[in-house]
PDB file of C-alpha atoms in Angstrom:
ATOM      1  CA  MET A   1       6.246  12.394   5.327  1.00  0.00           C
ATOM      2  CA  ARG A   2       9.547  12.850   7.126  1.00  0.00           C
ATOM      3  CA  ARG A   3       7.941  11.643  10.372  1.00  0.00           C
ATOM      4  CA  LEU A   4       6.836   8.337   8.873  1.00  0.00           C
ATOM      5  CA  ARG A   5       9.128   5.389   9.565  1.00  0.00           C
ATOM      6  CA  ASP A   6       9.529   2.016   7.925  1.00  0.00           C
ATOM      7  CA  LEU A   7       7.336  -0.672   9.552  1.00  0.00           C
ATOM      8  CA  GLN A   8       5.149   1.957  11.253  1.00  0.00           C
ATOM      9  CA  ILE A   9       1.404   1.234  11.594  1.00  0.00           C
ATOM     10  CA  VAL A  10      -0.808   3.930  10.025  1.00  0.00           C
ATOM     11  CA  HIS A  11      -4.490   4.365   9.135  1.00  0.00           C
ATOM     12  CA  LEU A  12      -5.767   5.258   5.689  1.00  0.00           C
ATOM     13  CA  HIS A  13      -9.023   7.159   5.345  1.00  0.00           C
ATOM     14  CA  ILE A  14     -10.624   6.592   1.944  1.00  0.00           C
ATOM     15  CA  GLY A  15     -14.094   8.119   1.763  1.00  0.00           C
ATOM     16  CA  THR A  16     -15.885   6.729   4.829  1.00  0.00           C
ATOM     17  CA  ARG A  17     -13.539   3.731   5.194  1.00  0.00           C
ATOM     18  CA  ARG A  18     -10.688   3.547   7.709  1.00  0.00           C
ATOM     19  CA  LEU A  19      -8.086   0.879   6.995  1.00  0.00           C
ATOM     20  CA  PRO A  20      -4.959  -0.041   8.967  1.00  0.00           C
ATOM     21  CA  ALA A  21      -1.737  -0.361   6.987  1.00  0.00           C
ATOM     22  CA  ARG A  22       1.981  -0.768   7.587  1.00  0.00           C
ATOM     23  CA  VAL A  23       4.637   1.460   6.014  1.00  0.00           C
ATOM     24  CA  LEU A  24       6.962  -0.580   3.831  1.00  0.00           C
ATOM     25  CA  LEU A  25       9.105   2.361   2.733  1.00  0.00           C
ATOM     26  CA  VAL A  26       9.013   6.148   2.432  1.00  0.00           C
ATOM     27  CA  ARG A  27      10.516   8.029  -0.504  1.00  0.00           C
ATOM     28  CA  GLU A  28      10.195  11.790  -0.793  1.00  0.00           C
ATOM     29  CA  HIS A  29       6.423  12.443  -1.078  1.00  0.00           C
ATOM     30  CA  THR A  30       5.281   8.802  -1.273  1.00  0.00           C
ATOM     31  CA  ALA A  31       4.830   6.012   1.267  1.00  0.00           C
ATOM     32  CA  VAL A  32       4.501   2.410   0.059  1.00  0.00           C
ATOM     33  CA  LEU A  33       2.074   0.535   2.301  1.00  0.00           C
ATOM     34  CA  THR A  34       0.982  -3.047   2.916  1.00  0.00           C
ATOM     35  CA  GLY A  35      -2.529  -3.953   4.023  1.00  0.00           C
ATOM     36  CA  GLU A  36      -5.995  -4.282   2.554  1.00  0.00           C
ATOM     37  CA  ALA A  37      -5.974  -0.823   0.911  1.00  0.00           C
ATOM     38  CA  HIS A  38      -4.388  -2.330  -2.217  1.00  0.00           C
ATOM     39  CA  ARG A  39      -7.824  -3.764  -3.018  1.00  0.00           C
ATOM     40  CA  LEU A  40      -9.214  -0.213  -3.257  1.00  0.00           C
ATOM     41  CA  ALA A  41      -6.285   1.355  -5.098  1.00  0.00           C
ATOM     42  CA  GLY A  42      -6.748   1.022  -8.814  1.00  0.00           C
ATOM     43  CA  ALA A  43      -5.066   2.449 -11.851  1.00  0.00           C
ATOM     44  CA  GLN A  44      -6.556   5.876 -11.086  1.00  0.00           C
ATOM     45  CA  ARG A  45      -5.588   7.998  -8.111  1.00  0.00           C
ATOM     46  CA  ARG A  46      -8.106   8.229  -5.267  1.00  0.00           C
ATOM     47  CA  PRO A  47      -8.273  11.022  -2.677  1.00  0.00           C
ATOM     48  CA  ALA A  48      -7.239   9.758   0.770  1.00  0.00           C
ATOM     49  CA  SER A  49      -5.710  10.809   4.051  1.00  0.00           C
ATOM     50  CA  LEU A  50      -3.144   9.013   6.156  1.00  0.00           C
ATOM     51  CA  ALA A  51      -3.071   9.276   9.965  1.00  0.00           C
ATOM     52  CA  PHE A  52      -0.408   8.149  12.445  1.00  0.00           C
ATOM     53  CA  HIS A  53       0.931   8.998  15.891  1.00  0.00           C
ATOM     54  CA  VAL A  54       4.263  10.635  16.631  1.00  0.00           C
ATOM     55  CA  GLY A  55       4.891  10.704  20.350  1.00  0.00           C
ATOM     56  CA  GLY A  56       1.514  11.691  21.784  1.00  0.00           C
ATOM     57  CA  SER A  57       0.413  13.683  18.727  1.00  0.00           C
ATOM     58  CA  LEU A  58      -1.818  12.599  15.880  1.00  0.00           C
ATOM     59  CA  VAL A  59      -0.522  13.553  12.424  1.00  0.00           C
ATOM     60  CA  SER A  60      -2.839  13.550   9.400  1.00  0.00           C
ATOM     61  CA  LEU A  61      -1.666  13.959   5.798  1.00  0.00           C
ATOM     62  CA  THR A  62      -3.859  14.651   2.790  1.00  0.00           C
ATOM     63  CA  GLY A  63      -3.027  13.079  -0.545  1.00  0.00           C
ATOM     64  CA  HIS A  64      -4.021  10.354  -2.936  1.00  0.00           C
ATOM     65  CA  LEU A  65      -3.839   6.589  -3.189  1.00  0.00           C
ATOM     66  CA  SER A  66      -2.731   4.498  -6.153  1.00  0.00           C
ATOM     67  CA  ALA A  67      -1.440   1.004  -6.861  1.00  0.00           C
ATOM     68  CA  GLY A  68       1.958   0.312  -5.271  1.00  0.00           C
ATOM     69  CA  PRO A  69       5.180  -0.615  -7.073  1.00  0.00           C
ATOM     70  CA  ILE A  70       4.955  -4.303  -6.111  1.00  0.00           C
ATOM     71  CA  PRO A  71       1.881  -6.568  -5.935  1.00  0.00           C
ATOM     72  CA  GLU A  72      -0.391  -6.156  -2.926  1.00  0.00           C
ATOM     73  CA  THR A  73       1.006  -2.741  -1.993  1.00  0.00           C
ATOM     74  CA  THR A  74      -0.484   0.733  -2.095  1.00  0.00           C
ATOM     75  CA  ALA A  75       1.250   4.051  -2.766  1.00  0.00           C
ATOM     76  CA  PHE A  76       0.123   7.088  -0.747  1.00  0.00           C
ATOM     77  CA  THR A  77       1.419  10.400  -2.108  1.00  0.00           C
ATOM     78  CA  THR A  78       1.000  13.656  -0.187  1.00  0.00           C
ATOM     79  CA  ALA A  79      -0.800  16.586  -1.750  1.00  0.00           C
ATOM     80  CA  ASP A  80       1.022  18.994   0.596  1.00  0.00           C
ATOM     81  CA  SER A  81       4.102  20.463  -1.045  1.00  0.00           C
ATOM     82  CA  ALA A  82       5.560  21.754   2.246  1.00  0.00           C
ATOM     83  CA  HIS A  83       7.601  18.751   3.374  1.00  0.00           C
ATOM     84  CA  LEU A  84      11.169  17.801   4.078  1.00  0.00           C
ATOM     85  CA  PRO A  85      12.897  14.944   2.242  1.00  0.00           C
ATOM     86  CA  ASP A  86      13.225  11.611   4.029  1.00  0.00           C
ATOM     87  CA  GLN A  87      16.763  10.797   5.074  1.00  0.00           C
ATOM     88  CA  ARG A  88      16.551   7.071   4.369  1.00  0.00           C
ATOM     89  CA  ALA A  89      16.389   6.096   0.724  1.00  0.00           C
ATOM     90  CA  GLN A  90      15.622   2.385   1.263  1.00  0.00           C
ATOM     91  CA  PRO A  91      13.821   0.383   3.950  1.00  0.00           C
ATOM     92  CA  ARG A  92      15.959  -1.908   6.104  1.00  0.00           C
ATOM     93  CA  LEU A  93      15.370  -5.592   6.722  1.00  0.00           C
ATOM     94  CA  PRO A  94      16.572  -6.505  10.220  1.00  0.00           C
ATOM     95  CA  LEU A  95      18.421  -9.814  10.388  1.00  0.00           C
ATOM     96  CA  SER A  96      21.398 -11.556  11.920  1.00  0.00           C
ATOM     97  CA  LEU A  97      23.656 -13.185   9.377  1.00  0.00           C
ATOM     98  CA  PRO A  98      27.385 -14.059   9.561  1.00  0.00           C
ATOM     99  CA  ALA A  99      29.534 -12.277   6.985  1.00  0.00           C
ATOM    100  CA  ARG A 100      33.191 -11.959   6.042  1.00  0.00           C
ATOM    101  CA  LEU A 101      34.653  -8.578   5.075  1.00  0.00           C
ATOM    102  CA  GLU A 102      37.573  -8.248   2.681  1.00  0.00           C
ATOM    103  CA  PHE A 103      39.458  -5.030   1.994  1.00  0.00           C
ATOM    104  CA  PRO A 104      40.559  -5.070  -1.694  1.00  0.00           C
ATOM    105  CA  ASP A 105      42.547  -1.802  -1.492  1.00  0.00           C
ATOM    106  CA  ASP A 106      44.493  -2.977   1.562  1.00  0.00           C
ATOM    107  CA  PRO A 107      45.657  -6.584   0.867  1.00  0.00           C
ATOM    108  CA  PRO A 108      47.802  -6.917   4.019  1.00  0.00           C
ATOM    109  CA  ARG A 109      44.732  -6.106   6.128  1.00  0.00           C
ATOM    110  CA  PRO A 110      43.210  -9.334   7.490  1.00  0.00           C
ATOM    111  CA  ASP A 111      39.633 -10.285   6.659  1.00  0.00           C
ATOM    112  CA  VAL A 112      37.063  -9.521   9.363  1.00  0.00           C
ATOM    113  CA  ASP A 113      34.384 -11.977  10.475  1.00  0.00           C
ATOM    114  CA  THR A 114      31.310 -10.058  11.603  1.00  0.00           C
ATOM    115  CA  ALA A 115      27.517 -10.194  11.380  1.00  0.00           C
ATOM    116  CA  ILE A 116      25.022  -8.297   9.262  1.00  0.00           C
ATOM    117  CA  THR A 117      22.423  -6.606  11.487  1.00  0.00           C
ATOM    118  CA  ASP A 118      20.235  -5.208   8.704  1.00  0.00           C
ATOM    119  CA  ILE A 119      20.228  -4.953   4.939  1.00  0.00           C
ATOM    120  CA  SER A 120      18.481  -2.831   2.329  1.00  0.00           C
ATOM    121  CA  ALA A 121      18.635  -2.381  -1.405  1.00  0.00           C
ATOM    122  CA  GLY A 122      21.200   0.385  -0.827  1.00  0.00           C
ATOM    123  CA  GLY A 123      23.276  -0.680   2.146  1.00  0.00           C
ATOM    124  CA  VAL A 124      24.270  -3.093   4.888  1.00  0.00           C
ATOM    125  CA  GLY A 125      24.365  -2.601   8.662  1.00  0.00           C
ATOM    126  CA  LEU A 126      27.059  -4.552  10.514  1.00  0.00           C
ATOM    127  CA  GLU A 127      28.322  -5.185  14.010  1.00  0.00           C
ATOM    128  CA  PRO A 128      31.113  -2.701  14.842  1.00  0.00           C
ATOM    129  CA  PHE A 129      34.549  -3.028  13.236  1.00  0.00           C
ATOM    130  CA  GLU A 130      37.322  -0.517  12.622  1.00  0.00           C
ATOM    131  CA  ALA A 131      37.755   1.077   9.212  1.00  0.00           C
ATOM    132  CA  PRO A 132      38.092   4.628   7.895  1.00  0.00           C
ATOM    133  CA  LEU A 133      35.150   6.190   6.050  1.00  0.00           C
ATOM    134  CA  ASP A 134      35.032   5.503   2.300  1.00  0.00           C
ATOM    135  CA  THR A 135      37.134   2.308   2.641  1.00  0.00           C
ATOM    136  CA  ARG A 136      36.198  -0.169  -0.094  1.00  0.00           C
ATOM    137  CA  VAL A 137      34.847  -3.435   1.319  1.00  0.00           C
ATOM    138  CA  THR A 138      33.762  -6.739  -0.215  1.00  0.00           C
ATOM    139  CA  VAL A 139      31.093  -8.482   1.872  1.00  0.00           C
ATOM    140  CA  ARG A 140      30.786 -12.261   1.468  1.00  0.00           C
ATOM    141  CA  VAL A 141      27.755 -14.085   2.832  1.00  0.00           C
ATOM    142  CA  SER A 142      27.607 -17.881   2.569  1.00  0.00           C
ATOM    143  CA  GLN A 143      24.230 -19.167   1.409  1.00  0.00           C
ATOM    144  CA  PRO A 144      23.028 -22.735   0.757  1.00  0.00           C
ATOM    145  CA  ASP A 145      22.994 -21.999  -2.988  1.00  0.00           C
ATOM    146  CA  GLY A 146      26.378 -20.193  -3.117  1.00  0.00           C
ATOM    147  CA  THR A 147      28.083 -17.086  -1.807  1.00  0.00           C
ATOM    148  CA  LEU A 148      26.455 -13.663  -2.041  1.00  0.00           C
ATOM    149  CA  VAL A 149      29.110 -11.021  -2.829  1.00  0.00           C
ATOM    150  CA  LEU A 150      28.393  -7.336  -2.219  1.00  0.00           C
ATOM    151  CA  ASN A 151      30.759  -4.465  -3.017  1.00  0.00           C
ATOM    152  CA  ALA A 152      30.466  -1.433  -0.763  1.00  0.00           C
ATOM    153  CA  VAL A 153      32.199   1.484   0.943  1.00  0.00           C
ATOM    154  CA  VAL A 154      32.175   2.335   4.645  1.00  0.00           C
ATOM    155  CA  ALA A 155      29.590   5.085   5.186  1.00  0.00           C
ATOM    156  CA  ARG A 156      29.725   5.210   9.014  1.00  0.00           C
ATOM    157  CA  CYS A 157      31.306   3.421  11.958  1.00  0.00           C
ATOM    158  CA  THR A 158      30.223   4.001  15.549  1.00  0.00           C
ATOM    159  CA  PRO A 159      30.469   1.902  18.708  1.00  0.00           C
ATOM    160  CA  ALA A 160      26.887   0.785  17.973  1.00  0.00           C
ATOM    161  CA  GLY A 161      27.726  -0.543  14.503  1.00  0.00           C
ATOM    162  CA  CYS A 162      28.912   0.229  11.010  1.00  0.00           C
ATOM    163  CA  GLY A 163      27.019   1.061   7.850  1.00  0.00           C
ATOM    164  CA  LEU A 164      28.130   0.244   4.328  1.00  0.00           C
ATOM    165  CA  ARG A 165      26.807   1.889   1.173  1.00  0.00           C
ATOM    166  CA  LEU A 166      26.533  -0.629  -1.655  1.00  0.00           C
ATOM    167  CA  THR A 167      28.409   0.337  -4.815  1.00  0.00           C
ATOM    168  CA  GLU A 168      27.284  -2.666  -6.859  1.00  0.00           C
ATOM    169  CA  THR A 169      24.491  -5.141  -6.310  1.00  0.00           C
ATOM    170  CA  PRO A 170      23.773  -8.505  -7.889  1.00  0.00           C
ATOM    171  CA  PRO A 171      20.944  -8.621 -10.463  1.00  0.00           C
ATOM    172  CA  HIS A 172      17.477  -8.508  -8.853  1.00  0.00           C
ATOM    173  CA  PHE A 173      18.974  -7.799  -5.401  1.00  0.00           C
ATOM    174  CA  ALA A 174      16.705  -4.789  -4.722  1.00  0.00           C
ATOM    175  CA  ASP A 175      13.616  -6.782  -5.774  1.00  0.00           C
ATOM    176  CA  ALA A 176      14.621  -9.654  -3.468  1.00  0.00           C
ATOM    177  CA  ILE A 177      15.006  -7.252  -0.512  1.00  0.00           C
ATOM    178  CA  MET A 178      11.598  -5.658  -1.214  1.00  0.00           C
ATOM    179  CA  LYS A 179       9.941  -9.093  -1.431  1.00  0.00           C
ATOM    180  CA  ALA A 180      11.621 -10.169   1.821  1.00  0.00           C
ATOM    181  CA  LEU A 181      10.333  -7.000   3.531  1.00  0.00           C
ATOM    182  CA  LEU A 182       6.833  -7.658   2.227  1.00  0.00           C
ATOM    183  CA  MET A 183       6.937 -11.269   3.475  1.00  0.00           C
ATOM    184  CA  ARG A 184       8.208 -10.161   6.901  1.00  0.00           C
ATOM    185  CA  HIS A 185       5.318  -7.655   7.155  1.00  0.00           C
ATOM    186  CA  ARG A 186       2.810 -10.383   6.306  1.00  0.00           C
ATOM    187  CA  ILE A 187       4.252 -12.631   9.021  1.00  0.00           C
ATOM    188  CA  ASP A 188       4.285  -9.753  11.549  1.00  0.00           C
ATOM    189  CA  ASP A 189       0.671  -8.880  10.656  1.00  0.00           C
ATOM    190  CA  GLU A 190      -0.435 -12.507  11.138  1.00  0.00           C
ATOM    191  CA  GLU A 191       1.216 -12.635  14.585  1.00  0.00           C
ATOM    192  CA  GLU A 192      -0.539  -9.448  15.805  1.00  0.00           C
TER     193      GLU A 192
END
């Protein structure tokens, strides 16, 4: 499972059927998938295999299929216990959105205007700015229906960008991110 990536195209083999799917997120032994397989996944687990390419190599995993955590998704769980944990806990939604950063522990520090490059239920990716690791940050994003406020700490800063780990999220924030990812996958699938 550690080789699977968010948004990756895979193929599910269920009995004699082969169905394409897209990885929505990977957590430990389970991949949440979009695609037609949700019509075959019921309340009971079904034996299945999942195939995908890494570089020039075909990888095939044996496991089972069940209904996914959100409507119209499928959960594939490996039967193989020899695996390494995935490093990413939440899938990212790429986007470009202006944001203002405030530093509550350092009031003389000026606010920073930047842009969000991706967002997930657990963190925010931003254009580069300077801040020490573990600095508390308040992210403000203006929306037509008000301002979204996210509290976070700096998890990494490189010349390519900075990553914040969210310490608090608004109610239903994780669900909204998952729904946005699902909608983006549907749009991407329609364009292919």
